[in-house]
Amino acid sequence: MTGATIGVAVAQFAPAADESANLEVIATLVARARSRGAKVVLFPEYSSYFVDPFDASLAEHAQDLDGPFVTALTALASEHDVHIVAGLVERADTKGHVRNTVVAVDAGGVVARYRKLHLYDAFGQRESDWVEPGALEAPQTFELEGIRFALMTCYDLRFPEVSRVLADTGAHVILVAAEWVRGPLKEDHWRTLLHARAIENTLYVAGADHPPPLGVGHSVVVDPQGVPVVSIGTSTDVAVAFVDPAIVHRVRRVNPALALRRYTVTPRD
């Protein structure tokens, strides 16, 4: 199996309660990523709007999939000839709640959208007070030049079934948009889980996080053997890795763990 490699950028920044300012940073980082050879640019969770702690403004700033944030991302994707993946605070059906959504767009608009499945009701947080969980539905993927990309959000990284279902789509790369909250050992959890999801599914995993003081930073692209290819420390920046489907194929030939497994994943009611 051979094919083109594609530059995948993790873009690390701290979204704020200012949608225009967020889009300005996104535009700067997309241009920087493209200049470094990226064709896919991954941004963090809640890239459209973020406030800490959550309050009623979250729902007030929620948008639809055809709203101004996605429209602006689509224009940037067209201008720079890239796919952009970013966290959107999406309007929800439940009053006072939002959907925690990741959208992937190209020059023509939305090509995939993923609504966070597992809400962050852990480590003293209660995301479910403000966020409506995503429905159990078909995995969200898109393809570019023969490489399949799958979408995931933050806390879902702790549930290996999610990435296993994505691997079953034939994905070569899982893109994880995150706001991985800082705390004791949380940097270790972030790194360990990203590496584990790559190793057990023999594919690339890219994670884009908020930098400190709220996030842990350390956005990274991990290869199918669990080796970090590129990473960012705690600054606002982009890092570009060139993913190669031939490497996925080679690792799976040597370590056919997916083919040898004796269990499948089914949804829980």
XYZ file of C-alpha atoms in Angstrom:
269
model
C 0.000 0.000 0.000
C 1.450 3.331 -1.060
C 0.071 6.808 -1.377
C 0.664 10.421 -0.706
C 1.581 11.733 2.709
C -0.484 14.597 4.108
C 0.629 17.323 6.476
C -1.538 17.367 9.596
C -1.209 20.308 11.961
C -2.187 20.479 15.606
C -3.030 24.094 16.402
C -2.865 25.030 20.069
C -4.513 28.171 21.428
C -6.745 29.330 24.274
C -10.253 30.164 23.018
C -11.948 32.971 24.916
C -15.384 34.519 25.374
C -14.786 36.621 22.256
C -15.793 34.959 19.006
C -14.092 37.535 16.782
C -10.808 37.257 18.644
C -10.959 33.459 18.432
C -11.408 33.622 14.667
C -8.479 36.025 14.347
C -6.190 33.566 16.129
C -7.548 30.685 14.059
C -6.880 32.595 10.831
C -3.297 33.297 11.893
C -2.646 29.686 12.840
C -4.239 28.286 9.670
C -1.951 30.478 7.553
C 1.064 29.401 9.624
C 0.132 25.728 9.353
C -0.361 25.953 5.596
C 3.014 27.664 5.173
C 4.561 24.642 6.920
C 2.884 22.193 4.552
C -0.326 21.255 6.377
C -3.438 20.198 4.468
C -5.452 19.399 7.630
C -5.454 21.742 10.632
C -6.860 20.551 13.970
C -7.977 23.082 16.594
C -9.112 22.510 20.206
C -12.513 21.849 21.697
C -14.680 24.961 22.234
C -12.738 26.946 19.617
C -15.743 29.116 18.753
C -16.450 30.275 22.315
C -15.167 29.377 25.773
C -15.765 30.688 29.259
C -14.526 29.309 32.573
C -16.513 28.451 34.589
C -19.404 27.705 32.271
C -22.425 29.973 32.601
C -25.567 30.962 30.692
C -23.482 32.785 28.091
C -22.512 29.413 26.619
C -26.037 28.849 25.271
C -26.345 32.514 24.302
C -23.300 32.140 22.037
C -24.240 28.768 20.561
C -24.462 28.649 16.772
C -25.893 26.405 14.080
C -23.782 24.341 11.701
C -24.378 26.976 9.023
C -23.712 29.882 11.392
C -20.998 32.545 11.284
C -18.244 30.428 12.872
C -18.535 27.562 10.411
C -18.957 30.053 7.552
C -15.698 31.736 8.575
C -13.895 28.381 8.830
C -15.147 27.454 5.364
C -13.818 30.724 3.932
C -10.413 30.078 5.532
C -10.403 26.517 4.206
C -11.085 27.856 0.710
C -8.457 30.604 0.974
C -5.695 28.254 2.130
C -6.791 25.008 0.428
C -6.982 23.064 3.688
C -9.422 21.081 5.785
C -10.079 22.709 9.173
C -11.307 20.770 12.208
C -12.412 22.775 15.249
C -14.673 22.732 18.292
C -18.024 24.502 17.941
C -20.514 25.461 20.646
C -23.578 24.295 18.720
C -27.190 25.195 19.418
C -29.042 22.332 21.167
C -32.658 21.227 21.571
C -32.514 21.255 25.376
C -33.158 24.712 26.829
C -30.088 26.221 28.482
C -27.820 23.574 26.984
C -25.507 23.382 23.993
C -23.939 20.647 21.901
C -20.199 20.195 22.199
C -19.491 19.649 18.512
C -16.401 19.233 16.380
C -16.802 20.266 12.744
C -14.569 19.426 9.796
C -14.849 21.773 6.839
C -13.311 22.160 3.413
C -13.851 24.853 0.800
C -17.394 23.597 0.229
C -18.528 23.524 3.860
C -19.026 20.849 6.504
C -17.698 17.394 5.546
C -18.110 15.782 8.990
C -19.388 16.744 12.432
C -19.010 14.929 15.729
C -21.006 15.611 18.890
C -19.233 14.673 22.101
C -20.546 11.370 23.460
C -19.167 11.237 27.000
C -19.592 14.418 29.004
C -16.958 15.550 31.489
C -18.741 14.775 34.768
C -15.464 13.933 36.475
C -12.646 15.489 38.493
C -15.170 17.805 40.169
C -16.651 19.073 36.885
C -20.250 18.822 35.607
C -20.283 19.352 31.853
C -23.726 17.747 31.631
C -25.227 20.734 33.478
C -24.582 22.749 30.323
C -24.057 20.300 27.460
C -26.393 17.871 25.715
C -24.692 14.524 24.955
C -24.279 13.432 21.377
C -26.443 10.640 20.002
C -24.992 7.214 19.288
C -24.686 7.393 15.525
C -22.412 6.466 12.664
C -18.744 7.430 13.139
C -17.824 10.761 11.620
C -15.008 10.651 9.065
C -13.773 12.395 5.948
C -11.232 11.467 3.305
C -8.459 13.476 1.703
C -6.151 12.057 -0.961
C -6.904 8.498 0.077
C -6.355 9.063 3.805
C -9.333 8.695 6.130
C -9.646 10.998 9.142
C -12.000 10.351 12.078
C -13.246 12.816 14.697
C -13.296 12.591 18.499
C -13.589 15.008 21.431
C -11.561 15.279 24.643
C -13.096 13.099 27.404
C -14.086 10.466 24.814
C -10.369 9.651 24.735
C -10.811 7.845 28.075
C -13.268 5.381 26.483
C -11.311 3.005 24.216
C -14.477 1.775 22.523
C -14.851 5.134 20.785
C -11.494 4.948 19.050
C -11.984 1.246 18.261
C -15.218 2.053 16.413
C -13.357 4.762 14.500
C -10.577 2.318 13.628
C -13.227 -0.025 12.225
C -14.135 2.621 9.627
C -10.686 2.183 8.096
C -9.436 5.447 9.568
C -5.726 6.176 9.298
C -5.847 9.184 11.648
C -8.007 10.089 14.648
C -8.299 13.826 15.291
C -8.999 14.702 18.942
C -10.136 18.251 19.758
C -9.701 18.822 23.497
C -9.827 21.125 26.467
C -7.877 18.768 28.713
C -8.191 20.481 32.083
C -5.066 20.787 34.200
C -4.774 18.947 37.511
C -2.680 16.357 39.330
C -1.257 13.866 36.805
C -3.481 15.225 34.022
C -0.541 15.844 31.651
C 0.424 12.199 32.144
C -3.136 11.040 31.464
C -3.270 13.114 28.262
C -0.021 11.740 26.896
C -0.671 8.157 27.989
C -4.166 7.968 26.527
C -3.186 9.508 23.194
C -0.325 7.031 22.901
C -2.482 4.097 23.986
C -5.230 4.859 21.470
C -2.594 5.001 18.719
C -0.872 1.771 19.767
C -3.977 -0.357 20.293
C -5.576 0.764 17.018
C -2.324 0.943 15.004
C -3.091 4.356 13.536
C -2.106 8.005 13.962
C -3.716 10.042 16.737
C -3.526 13.849 16.776
C -4.605 15.845 19.819
C -5.039 19.635 20.002
C -5.516 21.177 23.441
C -5.834 24.545 25.164
C -2.536 25.732 26.661
C -2.144 26.546 30.377
C -3.388 27.894 32.670
C -6.649 26.001 31.950
C -5.465 23.252 29.600
C -2.354 21.114 29.797
C -1.104 22.069 26.328
C 1.249 19.468 24.848
C -0.693 19.116 21.604
C 0.825 16.236 19.673
C 0.673 13.853 16.726
C 1.439 10.232 17.667
C 2.297 7.588 15.074
C 0.833 4.026 14.872
C 3.547 2.661 17.166
C 2.861 5.279 19.835
C 5.852 7.470 19.009
C 5.280 11.256 19.135
C 6.096 12.742 15.725
C 5.658 16.431 16.586
C 4.424 18.265 19.659
C 3.929 21.711 21.168
C 4.769 22.656 24.723
C 2.594 25.292 26.373
C 2.630 28.071 23.785
C 0.166 29.190 21.131
C 1.512 27.609 17.957
C 1.135 24.897 15.330
C 3.140 21.721 14.747
C 2.926 19.749 11.502
C 3.410 16.002 11.039
C 3.290 14.203 7.703
C 1.073 11.149 8.047
C 1.692 8.217 5.721
C -0.880 5.446 5.140
C 1.948 3.108 4.156
C 3.225 3.301 7.736
C -0.215 2.320 9.058
C -0.230 -0.638 6.659
C 3.304 -1.686 7.634
C 2.605 -1.535 11.380
C -0.596 -3.549 10.948
C 1.278 -6.182 8.944
C 3.819 -6.614 11.747
C 1.270 -6.234 14.565
C -2.160 -7.396 13.277
C -3.897 -6.749 16.612
C -7.087 -5.450 14.992
C -7.422 -8.566 12.847
C -6.661 -10.925 15.765
C -9.160 -9.521 18.283
C -12.121 -11.652 19.364
C -14.477 -8.886 20.476
C -16.463 -6.230 18.670
C -17.942 -3.000 20.045
C -21.707 -2.505 20.314
C -23.583 0.537 21.697
C -24.972 0.510 25.212
C -28.546 1.784 25.633
